[in-house]
Tab-separated table of C-alpha atoms in Angstrom:
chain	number	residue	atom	x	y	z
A	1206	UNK	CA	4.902	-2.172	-46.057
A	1207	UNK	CA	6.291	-4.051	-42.911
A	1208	UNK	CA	3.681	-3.891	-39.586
A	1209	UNK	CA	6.515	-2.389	-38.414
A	1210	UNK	CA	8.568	-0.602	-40.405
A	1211	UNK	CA	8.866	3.008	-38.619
A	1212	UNK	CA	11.809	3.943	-37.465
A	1213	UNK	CA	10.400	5.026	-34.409
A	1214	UNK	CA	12.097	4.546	-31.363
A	1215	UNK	CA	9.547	3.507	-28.972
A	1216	UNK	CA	11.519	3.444	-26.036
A	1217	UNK	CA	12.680	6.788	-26.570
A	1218	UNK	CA	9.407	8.449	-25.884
A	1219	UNK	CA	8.840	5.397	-23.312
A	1220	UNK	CA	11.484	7.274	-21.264
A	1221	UNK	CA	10.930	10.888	-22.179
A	1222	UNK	CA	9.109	13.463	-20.029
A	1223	UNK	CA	12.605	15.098	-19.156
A	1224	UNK	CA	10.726	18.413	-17.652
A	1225	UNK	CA	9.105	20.902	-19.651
A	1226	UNK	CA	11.120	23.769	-18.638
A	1227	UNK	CA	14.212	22.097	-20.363
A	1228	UNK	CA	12.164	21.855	-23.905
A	1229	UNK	CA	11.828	25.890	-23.706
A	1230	UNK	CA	14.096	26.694	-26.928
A	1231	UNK	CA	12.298	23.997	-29.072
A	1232	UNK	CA	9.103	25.738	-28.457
A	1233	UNK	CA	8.500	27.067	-31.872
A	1234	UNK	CA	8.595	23.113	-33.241
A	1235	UNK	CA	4.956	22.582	-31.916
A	1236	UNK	CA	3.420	26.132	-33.473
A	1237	UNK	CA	1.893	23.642	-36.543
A	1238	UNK	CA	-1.018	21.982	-34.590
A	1239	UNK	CA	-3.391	21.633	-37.173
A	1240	UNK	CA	-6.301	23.617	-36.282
A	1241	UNK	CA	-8.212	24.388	-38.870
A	1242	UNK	CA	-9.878	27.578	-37.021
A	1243	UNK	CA	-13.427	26.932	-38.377
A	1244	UNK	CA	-16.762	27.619	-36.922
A	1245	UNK	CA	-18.100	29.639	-34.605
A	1246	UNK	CA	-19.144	27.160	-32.120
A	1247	UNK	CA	-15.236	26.166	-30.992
A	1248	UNK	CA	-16.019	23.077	-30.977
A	1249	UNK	CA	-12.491	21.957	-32.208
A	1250	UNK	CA	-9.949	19.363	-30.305
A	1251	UNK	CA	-6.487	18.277	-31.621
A	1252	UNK	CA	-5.044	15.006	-30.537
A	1253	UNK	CA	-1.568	14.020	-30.628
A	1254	UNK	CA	0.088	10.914	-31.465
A	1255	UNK	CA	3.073	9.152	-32.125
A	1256	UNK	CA	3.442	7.623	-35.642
A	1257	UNK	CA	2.711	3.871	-34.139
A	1258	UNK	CA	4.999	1.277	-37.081
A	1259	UNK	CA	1.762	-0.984	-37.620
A	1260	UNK	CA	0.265	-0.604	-40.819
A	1261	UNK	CA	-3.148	0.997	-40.805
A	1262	UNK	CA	-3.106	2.766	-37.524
A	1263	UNK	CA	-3.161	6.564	-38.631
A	1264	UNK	CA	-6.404	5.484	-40.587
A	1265	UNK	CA	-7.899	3.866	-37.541
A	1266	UNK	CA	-6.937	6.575	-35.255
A	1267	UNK	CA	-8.298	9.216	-37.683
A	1268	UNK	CA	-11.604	7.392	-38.414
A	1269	UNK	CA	-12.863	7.086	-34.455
A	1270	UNK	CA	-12.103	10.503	-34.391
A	1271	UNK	CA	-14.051	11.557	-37.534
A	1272	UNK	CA	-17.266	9.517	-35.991
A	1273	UNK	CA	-17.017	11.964	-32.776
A	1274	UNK	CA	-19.766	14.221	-33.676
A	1275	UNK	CA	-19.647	16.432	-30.713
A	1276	UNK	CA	-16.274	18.529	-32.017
A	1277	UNK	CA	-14.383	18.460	-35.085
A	1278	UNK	CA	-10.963	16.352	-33.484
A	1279	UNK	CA	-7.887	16.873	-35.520
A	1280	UNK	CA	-4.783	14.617	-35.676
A	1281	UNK	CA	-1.194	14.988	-35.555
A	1282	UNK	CA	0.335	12.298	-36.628
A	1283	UNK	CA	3.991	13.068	-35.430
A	1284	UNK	CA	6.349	11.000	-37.658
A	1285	UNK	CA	10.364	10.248	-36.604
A	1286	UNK	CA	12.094	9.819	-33.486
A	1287	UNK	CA	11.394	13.189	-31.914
A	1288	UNK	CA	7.463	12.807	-31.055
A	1289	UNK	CA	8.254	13.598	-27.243
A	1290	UNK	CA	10.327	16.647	-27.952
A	1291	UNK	CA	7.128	18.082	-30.379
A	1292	UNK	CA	5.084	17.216	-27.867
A	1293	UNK	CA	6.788	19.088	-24.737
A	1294	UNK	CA	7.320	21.877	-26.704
A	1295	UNK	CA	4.212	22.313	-28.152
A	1296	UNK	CA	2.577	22.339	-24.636
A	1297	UNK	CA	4.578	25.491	-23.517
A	1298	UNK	CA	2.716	27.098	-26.521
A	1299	UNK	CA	-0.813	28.527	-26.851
A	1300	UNK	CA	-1.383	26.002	-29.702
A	1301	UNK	CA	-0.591	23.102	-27.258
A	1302	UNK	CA	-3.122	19.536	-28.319
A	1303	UNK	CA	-5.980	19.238	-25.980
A	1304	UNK	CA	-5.830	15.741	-25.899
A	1305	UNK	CA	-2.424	13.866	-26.494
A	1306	UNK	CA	-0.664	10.113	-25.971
A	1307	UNK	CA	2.208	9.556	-23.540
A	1308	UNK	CA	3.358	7.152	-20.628
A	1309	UNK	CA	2.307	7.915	-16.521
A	1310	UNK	CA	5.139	10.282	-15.380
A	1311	UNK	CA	4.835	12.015	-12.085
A	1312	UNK	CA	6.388	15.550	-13.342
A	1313	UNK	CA	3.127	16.165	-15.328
A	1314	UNK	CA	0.869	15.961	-12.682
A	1315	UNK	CA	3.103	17.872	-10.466
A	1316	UNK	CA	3.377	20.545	-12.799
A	1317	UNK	CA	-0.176	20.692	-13.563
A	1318	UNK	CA	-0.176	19.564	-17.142
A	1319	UNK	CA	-2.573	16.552	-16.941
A	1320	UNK	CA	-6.120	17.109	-15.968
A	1321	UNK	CA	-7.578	15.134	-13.513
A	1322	UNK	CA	-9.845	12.006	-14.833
A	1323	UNK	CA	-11.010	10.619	-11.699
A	1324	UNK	CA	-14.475	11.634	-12.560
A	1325	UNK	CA	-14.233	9.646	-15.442
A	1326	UNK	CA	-12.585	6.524	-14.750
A	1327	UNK	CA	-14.328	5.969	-11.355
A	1328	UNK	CA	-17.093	4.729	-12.891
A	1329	UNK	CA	-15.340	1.612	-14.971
A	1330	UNK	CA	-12.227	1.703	-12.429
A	1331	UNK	CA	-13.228	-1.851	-11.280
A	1332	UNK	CA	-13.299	-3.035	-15.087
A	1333	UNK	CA	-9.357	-2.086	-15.930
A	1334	UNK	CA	-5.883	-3.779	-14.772
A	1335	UNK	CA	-5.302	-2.618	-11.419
A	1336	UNK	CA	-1.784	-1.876	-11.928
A	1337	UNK	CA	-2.703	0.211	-14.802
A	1338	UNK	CA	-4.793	2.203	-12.866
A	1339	UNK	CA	-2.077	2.155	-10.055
A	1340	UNK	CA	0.461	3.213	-12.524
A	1341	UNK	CA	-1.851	6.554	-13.402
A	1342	UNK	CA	-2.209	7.485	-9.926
A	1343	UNK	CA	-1.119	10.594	-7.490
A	1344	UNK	CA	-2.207	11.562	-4.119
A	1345	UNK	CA	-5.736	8.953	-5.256
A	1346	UNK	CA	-6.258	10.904	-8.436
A	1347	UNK	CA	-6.209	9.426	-11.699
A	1348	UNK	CA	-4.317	10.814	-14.512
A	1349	UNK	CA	-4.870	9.095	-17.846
A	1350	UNK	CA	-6.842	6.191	-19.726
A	1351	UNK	CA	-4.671	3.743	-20.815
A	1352	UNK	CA	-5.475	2.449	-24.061
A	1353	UNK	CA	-3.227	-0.819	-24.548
A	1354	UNK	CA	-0.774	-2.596	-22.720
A	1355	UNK	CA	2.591	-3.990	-24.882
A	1356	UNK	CA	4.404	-6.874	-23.041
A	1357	UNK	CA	7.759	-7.130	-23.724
A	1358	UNK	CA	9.584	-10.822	-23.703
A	1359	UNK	CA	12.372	-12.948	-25.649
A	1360	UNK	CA	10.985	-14.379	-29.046
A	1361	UNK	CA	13.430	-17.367	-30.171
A	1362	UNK	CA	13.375	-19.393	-33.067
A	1363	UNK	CA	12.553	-23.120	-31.843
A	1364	UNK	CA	14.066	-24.769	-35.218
A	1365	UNK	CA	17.376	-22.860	-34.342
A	1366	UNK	CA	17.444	-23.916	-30.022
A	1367	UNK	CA	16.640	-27.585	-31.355
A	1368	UNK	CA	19.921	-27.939	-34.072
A	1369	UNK	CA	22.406	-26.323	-31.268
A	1370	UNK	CA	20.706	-28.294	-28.900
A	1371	UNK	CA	19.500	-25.732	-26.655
A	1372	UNK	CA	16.682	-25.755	-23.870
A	1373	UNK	CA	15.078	-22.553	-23.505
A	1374	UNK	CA	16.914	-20.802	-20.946
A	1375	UNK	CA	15.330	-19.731	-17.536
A	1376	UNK	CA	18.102	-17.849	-16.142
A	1377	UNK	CA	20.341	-15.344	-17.420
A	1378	UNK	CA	23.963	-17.772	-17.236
A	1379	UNK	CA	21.634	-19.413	-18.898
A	1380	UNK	CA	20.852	-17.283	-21.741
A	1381	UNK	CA	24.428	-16.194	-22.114
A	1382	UNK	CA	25.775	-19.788	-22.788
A	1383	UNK	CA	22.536	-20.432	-25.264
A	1384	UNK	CA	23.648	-17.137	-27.312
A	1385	UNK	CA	27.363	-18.713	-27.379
A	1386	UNK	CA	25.725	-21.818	-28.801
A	1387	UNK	CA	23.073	-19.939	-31.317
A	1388	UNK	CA	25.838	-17.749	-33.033
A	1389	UNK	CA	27.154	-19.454	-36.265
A	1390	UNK	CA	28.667	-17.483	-39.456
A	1391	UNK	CA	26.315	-14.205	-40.133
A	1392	UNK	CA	23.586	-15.553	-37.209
A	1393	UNK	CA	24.091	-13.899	-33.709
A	1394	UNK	CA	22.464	-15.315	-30.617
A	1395	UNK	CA	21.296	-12.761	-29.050
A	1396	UNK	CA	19.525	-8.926	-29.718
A	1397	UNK	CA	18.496	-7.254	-26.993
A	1398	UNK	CA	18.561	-3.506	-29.052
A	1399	UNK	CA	21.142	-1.399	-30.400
A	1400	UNK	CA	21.692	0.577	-27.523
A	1401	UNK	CA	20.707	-2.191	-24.886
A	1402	UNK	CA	17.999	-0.004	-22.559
A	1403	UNK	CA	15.219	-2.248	-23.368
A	1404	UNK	CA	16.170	-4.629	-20.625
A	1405	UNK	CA	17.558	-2.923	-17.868
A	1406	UNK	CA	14.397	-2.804	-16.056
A	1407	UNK	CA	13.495	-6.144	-16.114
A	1408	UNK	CA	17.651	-7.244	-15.626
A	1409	UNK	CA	16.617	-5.948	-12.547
A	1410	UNK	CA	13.348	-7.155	-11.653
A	1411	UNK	CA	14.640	-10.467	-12.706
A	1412	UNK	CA	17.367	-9.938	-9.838
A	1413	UNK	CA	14.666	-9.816	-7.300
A	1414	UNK	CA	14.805	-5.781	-6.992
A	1415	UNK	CA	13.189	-2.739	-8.332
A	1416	UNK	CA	13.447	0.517	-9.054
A	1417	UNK	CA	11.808	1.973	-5.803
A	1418	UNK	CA	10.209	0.461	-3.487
A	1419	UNK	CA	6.564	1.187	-2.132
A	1420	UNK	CA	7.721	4.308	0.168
A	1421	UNK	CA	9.471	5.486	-3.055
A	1422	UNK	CA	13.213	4.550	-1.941
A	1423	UNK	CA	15.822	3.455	-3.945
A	1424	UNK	CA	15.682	-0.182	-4.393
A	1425	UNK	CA	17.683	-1.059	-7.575
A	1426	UNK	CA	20.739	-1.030	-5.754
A	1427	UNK	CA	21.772	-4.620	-4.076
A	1428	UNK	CA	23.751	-7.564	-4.937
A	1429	UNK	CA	21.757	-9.197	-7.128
A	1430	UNK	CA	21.689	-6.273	-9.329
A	1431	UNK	CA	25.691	-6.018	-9.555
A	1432	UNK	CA	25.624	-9.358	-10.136
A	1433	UNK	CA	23.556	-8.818	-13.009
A	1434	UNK	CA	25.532	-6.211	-14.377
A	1435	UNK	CA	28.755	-8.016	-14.089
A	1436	UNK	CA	27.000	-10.947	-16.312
A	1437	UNK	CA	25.311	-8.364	-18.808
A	1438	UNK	CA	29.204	-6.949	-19.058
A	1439	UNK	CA	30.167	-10.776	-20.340
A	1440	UNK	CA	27.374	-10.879	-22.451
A	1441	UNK	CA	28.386	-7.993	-24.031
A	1442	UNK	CA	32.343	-9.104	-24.750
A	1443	UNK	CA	31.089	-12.316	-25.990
A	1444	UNK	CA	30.812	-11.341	-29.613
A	1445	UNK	CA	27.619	-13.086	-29.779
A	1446	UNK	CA	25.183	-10.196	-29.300
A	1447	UNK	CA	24.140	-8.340	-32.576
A	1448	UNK	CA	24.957	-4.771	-31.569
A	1449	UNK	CA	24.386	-2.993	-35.262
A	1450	UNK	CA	20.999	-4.159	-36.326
A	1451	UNK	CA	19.363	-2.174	-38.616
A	1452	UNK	CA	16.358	-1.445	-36.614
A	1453	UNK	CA	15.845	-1.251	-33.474
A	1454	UNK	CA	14.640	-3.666	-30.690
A	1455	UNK	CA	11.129	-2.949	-30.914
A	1456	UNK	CA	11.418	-3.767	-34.927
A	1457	UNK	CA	11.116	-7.411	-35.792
A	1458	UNK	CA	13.129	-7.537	-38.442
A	1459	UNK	CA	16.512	-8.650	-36.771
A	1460	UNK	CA	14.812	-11.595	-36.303
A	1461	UNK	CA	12.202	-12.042	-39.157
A	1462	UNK	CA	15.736	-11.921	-41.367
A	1463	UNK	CA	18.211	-14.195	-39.767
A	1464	UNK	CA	20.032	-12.007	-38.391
A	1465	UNK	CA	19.643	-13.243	-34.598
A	1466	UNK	CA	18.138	-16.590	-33.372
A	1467	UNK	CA	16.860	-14.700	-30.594
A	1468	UNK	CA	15.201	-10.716	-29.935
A	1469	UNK	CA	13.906	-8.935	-27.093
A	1470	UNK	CA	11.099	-7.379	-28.923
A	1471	UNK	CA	7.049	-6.073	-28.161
A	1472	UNK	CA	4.032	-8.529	-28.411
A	1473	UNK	CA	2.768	-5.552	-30.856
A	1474	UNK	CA	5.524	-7.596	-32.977
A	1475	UNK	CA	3.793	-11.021	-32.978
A	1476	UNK	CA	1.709	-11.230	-36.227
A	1477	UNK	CA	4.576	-9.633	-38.364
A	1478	UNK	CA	7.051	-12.869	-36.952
A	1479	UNK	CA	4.229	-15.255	-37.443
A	1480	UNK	CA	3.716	-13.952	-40.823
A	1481	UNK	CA	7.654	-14.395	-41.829
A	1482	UNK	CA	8.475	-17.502	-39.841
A	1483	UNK	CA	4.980	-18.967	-39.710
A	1484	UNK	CA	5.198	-21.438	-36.520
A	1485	UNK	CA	9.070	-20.680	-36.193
A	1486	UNK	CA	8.514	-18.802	-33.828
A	1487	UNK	CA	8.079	-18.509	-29.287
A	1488	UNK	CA	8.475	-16.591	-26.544
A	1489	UNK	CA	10.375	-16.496	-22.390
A	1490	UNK	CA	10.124	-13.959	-19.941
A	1491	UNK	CA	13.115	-12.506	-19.011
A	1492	UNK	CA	14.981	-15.595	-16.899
A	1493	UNK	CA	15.839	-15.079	-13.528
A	1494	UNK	CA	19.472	-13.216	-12.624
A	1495	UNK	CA	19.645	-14.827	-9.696
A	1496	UNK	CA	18.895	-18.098	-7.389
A	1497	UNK	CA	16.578	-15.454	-5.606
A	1498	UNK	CA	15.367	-13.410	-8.402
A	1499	UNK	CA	12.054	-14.329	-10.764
A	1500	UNK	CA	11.235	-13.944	-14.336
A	1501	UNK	CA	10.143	-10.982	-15.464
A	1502	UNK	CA	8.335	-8.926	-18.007
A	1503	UNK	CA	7.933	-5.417	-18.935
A	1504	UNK	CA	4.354	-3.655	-19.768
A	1505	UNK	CA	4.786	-0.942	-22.198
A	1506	UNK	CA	2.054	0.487	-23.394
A	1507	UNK	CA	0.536	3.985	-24.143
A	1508	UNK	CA	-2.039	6.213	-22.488
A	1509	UNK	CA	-4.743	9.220	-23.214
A	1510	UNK	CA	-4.285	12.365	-21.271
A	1511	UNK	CA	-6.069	15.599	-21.400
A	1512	UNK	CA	-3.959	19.005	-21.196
A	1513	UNK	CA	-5.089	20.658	-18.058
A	1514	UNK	CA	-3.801	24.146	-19.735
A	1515	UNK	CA	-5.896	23.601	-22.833
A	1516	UNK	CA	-8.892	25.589	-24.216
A	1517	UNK	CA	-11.286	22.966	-23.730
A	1518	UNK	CA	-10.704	20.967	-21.174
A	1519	UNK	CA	-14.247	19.630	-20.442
A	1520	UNK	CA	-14.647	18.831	-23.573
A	1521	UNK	CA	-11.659	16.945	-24.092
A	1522	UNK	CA	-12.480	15.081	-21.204
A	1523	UNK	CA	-16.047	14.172	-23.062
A	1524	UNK	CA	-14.019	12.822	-26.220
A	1525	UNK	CA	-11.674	10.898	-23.751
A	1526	UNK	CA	-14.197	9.213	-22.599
A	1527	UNK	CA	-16.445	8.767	-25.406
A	1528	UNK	CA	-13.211	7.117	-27.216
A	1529	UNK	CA	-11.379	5.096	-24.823
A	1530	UNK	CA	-14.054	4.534	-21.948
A	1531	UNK	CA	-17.484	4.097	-23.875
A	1532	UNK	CA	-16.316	2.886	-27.441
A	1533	UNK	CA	-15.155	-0.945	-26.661
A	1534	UNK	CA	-15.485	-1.530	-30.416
A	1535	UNK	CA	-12.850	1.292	-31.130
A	1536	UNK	CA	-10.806	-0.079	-28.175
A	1537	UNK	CA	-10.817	-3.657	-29.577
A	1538	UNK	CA	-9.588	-2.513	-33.074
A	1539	UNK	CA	-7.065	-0.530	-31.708
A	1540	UNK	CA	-5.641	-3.416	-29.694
A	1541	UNK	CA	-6.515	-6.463	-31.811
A	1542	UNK	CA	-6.324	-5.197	-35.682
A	1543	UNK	CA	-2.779	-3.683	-35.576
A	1544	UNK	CA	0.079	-5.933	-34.321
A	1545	UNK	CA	-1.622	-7.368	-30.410
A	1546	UNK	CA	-1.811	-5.928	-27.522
A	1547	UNK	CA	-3.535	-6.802	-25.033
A	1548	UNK	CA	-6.576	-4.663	-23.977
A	1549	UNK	CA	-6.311	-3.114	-20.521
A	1550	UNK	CA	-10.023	-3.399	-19.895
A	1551	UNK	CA	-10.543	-6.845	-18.584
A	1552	UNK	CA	-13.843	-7.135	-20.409
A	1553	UNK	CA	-11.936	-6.698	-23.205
A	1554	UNK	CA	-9.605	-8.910	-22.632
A	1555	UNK	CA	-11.420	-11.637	-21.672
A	1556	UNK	CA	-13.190	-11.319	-25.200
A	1557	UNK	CA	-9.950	-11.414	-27.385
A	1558	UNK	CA	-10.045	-14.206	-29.394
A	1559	UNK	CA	-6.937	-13.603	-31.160
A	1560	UNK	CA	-5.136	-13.469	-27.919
A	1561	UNK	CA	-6.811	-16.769	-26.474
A	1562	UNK	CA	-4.554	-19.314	-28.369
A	1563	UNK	CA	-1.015	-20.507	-29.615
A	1564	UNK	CA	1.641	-17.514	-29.521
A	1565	UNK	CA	-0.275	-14.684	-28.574
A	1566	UNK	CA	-2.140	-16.627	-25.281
A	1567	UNK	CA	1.972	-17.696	-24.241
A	1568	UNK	CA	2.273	-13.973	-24.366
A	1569	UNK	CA	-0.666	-13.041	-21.935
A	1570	UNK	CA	0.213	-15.707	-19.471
A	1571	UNK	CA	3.490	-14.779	-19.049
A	1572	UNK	CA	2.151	-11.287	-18.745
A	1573	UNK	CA	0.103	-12.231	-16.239
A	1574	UNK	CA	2.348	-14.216	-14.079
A	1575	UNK	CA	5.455	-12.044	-14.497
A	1576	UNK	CA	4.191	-8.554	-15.835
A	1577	UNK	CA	5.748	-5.146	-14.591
A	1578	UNK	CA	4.569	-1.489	-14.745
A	1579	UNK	CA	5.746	1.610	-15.186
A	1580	UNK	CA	5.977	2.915	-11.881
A	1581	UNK	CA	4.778	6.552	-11.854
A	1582	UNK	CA	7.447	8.089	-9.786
A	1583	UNK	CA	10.592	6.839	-11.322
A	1584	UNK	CA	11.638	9.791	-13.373
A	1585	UNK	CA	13.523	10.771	-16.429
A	1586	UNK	CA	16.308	11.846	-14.824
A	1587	UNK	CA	16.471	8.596	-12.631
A	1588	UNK	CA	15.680	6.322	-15.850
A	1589	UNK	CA	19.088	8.507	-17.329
A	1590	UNK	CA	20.773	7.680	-14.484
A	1591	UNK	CA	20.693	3.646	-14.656
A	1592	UNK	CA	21.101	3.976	-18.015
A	1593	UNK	CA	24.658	5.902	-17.337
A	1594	UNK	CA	25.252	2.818	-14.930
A	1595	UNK	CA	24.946	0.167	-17.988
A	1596	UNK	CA	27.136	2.335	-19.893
A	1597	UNK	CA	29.562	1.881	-17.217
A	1598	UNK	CA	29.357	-1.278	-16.736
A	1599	UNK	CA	27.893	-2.841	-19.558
A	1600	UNK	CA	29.587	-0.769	-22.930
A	1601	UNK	CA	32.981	-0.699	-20.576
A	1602	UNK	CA	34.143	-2.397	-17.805
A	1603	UNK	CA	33.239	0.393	-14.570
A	1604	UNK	CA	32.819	-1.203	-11.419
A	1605	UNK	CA	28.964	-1.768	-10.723
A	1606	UNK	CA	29.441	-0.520	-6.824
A	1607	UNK	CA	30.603	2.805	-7.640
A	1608	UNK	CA	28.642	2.889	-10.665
A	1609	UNK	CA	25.172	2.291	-8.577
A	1610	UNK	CA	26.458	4.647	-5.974
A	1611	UNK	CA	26.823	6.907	-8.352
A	1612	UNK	CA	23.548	6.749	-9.649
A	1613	UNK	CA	22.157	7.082	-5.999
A	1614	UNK	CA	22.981	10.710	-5.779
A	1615	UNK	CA	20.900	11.149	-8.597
A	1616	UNK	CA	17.673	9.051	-8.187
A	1617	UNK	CA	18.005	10.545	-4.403
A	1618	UNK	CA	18.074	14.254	-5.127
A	1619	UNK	CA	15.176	13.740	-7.569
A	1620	UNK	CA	13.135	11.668	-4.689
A	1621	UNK	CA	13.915	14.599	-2.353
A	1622	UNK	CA	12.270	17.259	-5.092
A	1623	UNK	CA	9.197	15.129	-5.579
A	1624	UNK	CA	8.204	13.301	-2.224
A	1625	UNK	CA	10.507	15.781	-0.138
């Protein structure tokens, strides 16, 4: 079996969280939790998860639960492209998880879905990524333990650059002429996913913007950022961007086969590409859209949250913290024995050896000098938004002004709901 053979879309539930309210007809899809309804004590917890491609992690996940000895934990181990959907469903249900995985988004705090874990993260606060911790807070609170952090980057195949004679490119003209160059017969130069929304956040860091600023204003819209999506739009009529791969983005397998000389893909990727094309095999940020803009590189990466409706929410907040607070051994497998991530728990990290050389230390470095979070407050609705604006102007030819204006009314309504 590949490392990463699901076909789980991991953007898709990187980009979820559309409101609960909205997943009230799918309701009866969650009624299967898995409780098994035993003892008297109720001393039962079921965990949610999304069924991660790397070989061996439903095993792993299931065996740190079985060592809890405090409650009998159950998993669901929610297979396919529709783990969000389960999940928001099953949480408008009286047989909702207690304990579940999922990204920082503001709506489930303000709807009171995610308990508070302040209490339990104070204590170890100063030992994780501040920006993960940043990217889990409200109003000072802290919702959520992350558990790893997935940088996302261009992996290229150096044998390929050298024959066309291409440097690796550090800005996006760049990176357009270098796919022209790397697409011969069946090999395209370029994959950046099937449905390209992998990169629109970091197009746009990498054109010296954001998504909102730090008074949670728009901030995606400038000229950098049209300028980007005018070049994206050429990139896209080249003909040499693989646009049908058989996986998606976050699959190596575009790459591992020939199919592109270069992928946008997860560092969760890395040992399956070193394993198929053995030293064949590097990385680049993002380059720079503009004189003005920087590299960039997006953190994925997936965190532990307790539902604040549940039956037992003390008690989830006890295996929380047992698992993903006290357990570094658990934490280390989980990060190091599956694909790599990189630990969010700066102990941790600083202990990885598998991280600390060749391919895998290129990919913390340039995580550390170009890395970018998930920022709490940018919504579903405004992530659908942006991604209507690369339809536009990416898929057809829409003018990027009216496009991003467009967009505004959007991303501006929703600010208005949330920060008034």
């Amino acid at each position: 079996m590949s490392a990463l053979s699901s076909n789980w879309d991991r953007r898709s539930v990187l980009r979820s969280a559309a409101g609960l309210a909205a997943l009230g007809p799918l309701a009866a899809c969650g009624s299967n939790n898995g409780r098994s309804g035993g003892g008297s004590s109720g001393k039962e917890l079921v965990q949610y998860f999304h069924a991660y491609g790397e070989a061996g992690t439903e095993q792993a996940v299931k065996r740190y639960a079985k060592a809890y000895d405090k409650a009998e934990v159950t998993t669901q181990w929610i297979t396919g492209s529709d783990f969000e959907s389960k999940l928001f469903a099953s949480l408008l249900t009286k047989n909702a998880p207690d304990v579940f995985e999922f990204h920082p988004q503001i709506q489930l705090v303000r709807s009171g879905q995610v308990a508070d874990l302040s209490d339990i993260v104070d204590p170890v606060e100063d030992d994780f990524n501040p920006a993960d911790i940043a990217s889990h807070t409200v109003d000072g609170k802290i919702y959520g333990v992350r558990m790893i952090d997935d940088p996302q980057f261009f992996f290229y195949r150096p044998s390929l650059l050298q024959k066309a004679g291409v440097e690796v490119p550090t800005t996006l003209d760049e990176l357009i002429e270098a796919a022209a160059k790397l697409t011969t017969g069946k090999v395209k130069g370029l994959f950046i996913g099937n449905d390209l929304h992998a990169v629109i956040n970091p197009m746009i860091w990498s054109a010296g913007a954001d998504t909102l600023d730090g008074k949670n204003r728009i901030a995606y819209h400038t000229e950098g950022v049209k300028e980007g999506l005018k070049k994206m739009r050429s990139l896209f009529t080249s003909g040499h961007l693989l646009l049908d791969a058989p996986a998606d983005y976050w699959d190596p397998s575009a790459i591992d086969q020939g199919l592109c000389a270069i992928q946008f893909c997860g560092m969760w990727a890395m040992p399956q590409m070193q394993k198929t094309l053995g030293d064949d095999i590097g990385v680049f940020p993002f380059p720079k859209v503009t004189d003005s803009g920087k590299p960039s590189v997006y953190n994925g990466g997936w965190s532990m949250f307790v539902n604040a409706k549940g039956r037992n929410v003390d008690l989830a907040k006890e295996y929380v913290k047992w698992l993903w607070i006290d357990q570094k051994k658990y934490q280390e497998d989980w990060s190091l024995s599956y694909g790599f991530h990189i630990p969010p728990r700066s102990s941790l990290a600083a202990s990885a050896d598998k991280l600390k050389s060749g391919l895998p230390a290129e990919g913390v470095k340039l995580f550390g000098e170009y890395g970018h979070f998930d920022n709490i407050g940018w919504t579903q609705s405004m992530i659908t938004a942006l991604e209507d604006v690369f339809a536009d102007c990416v898929r057809k030819d829409g003018d990027p002004e009216a496009a991003l204006d467009k967009a505004d009314v959007t991303v501006n309504r929703e600010l208005k709901k949330l920060f008034g």
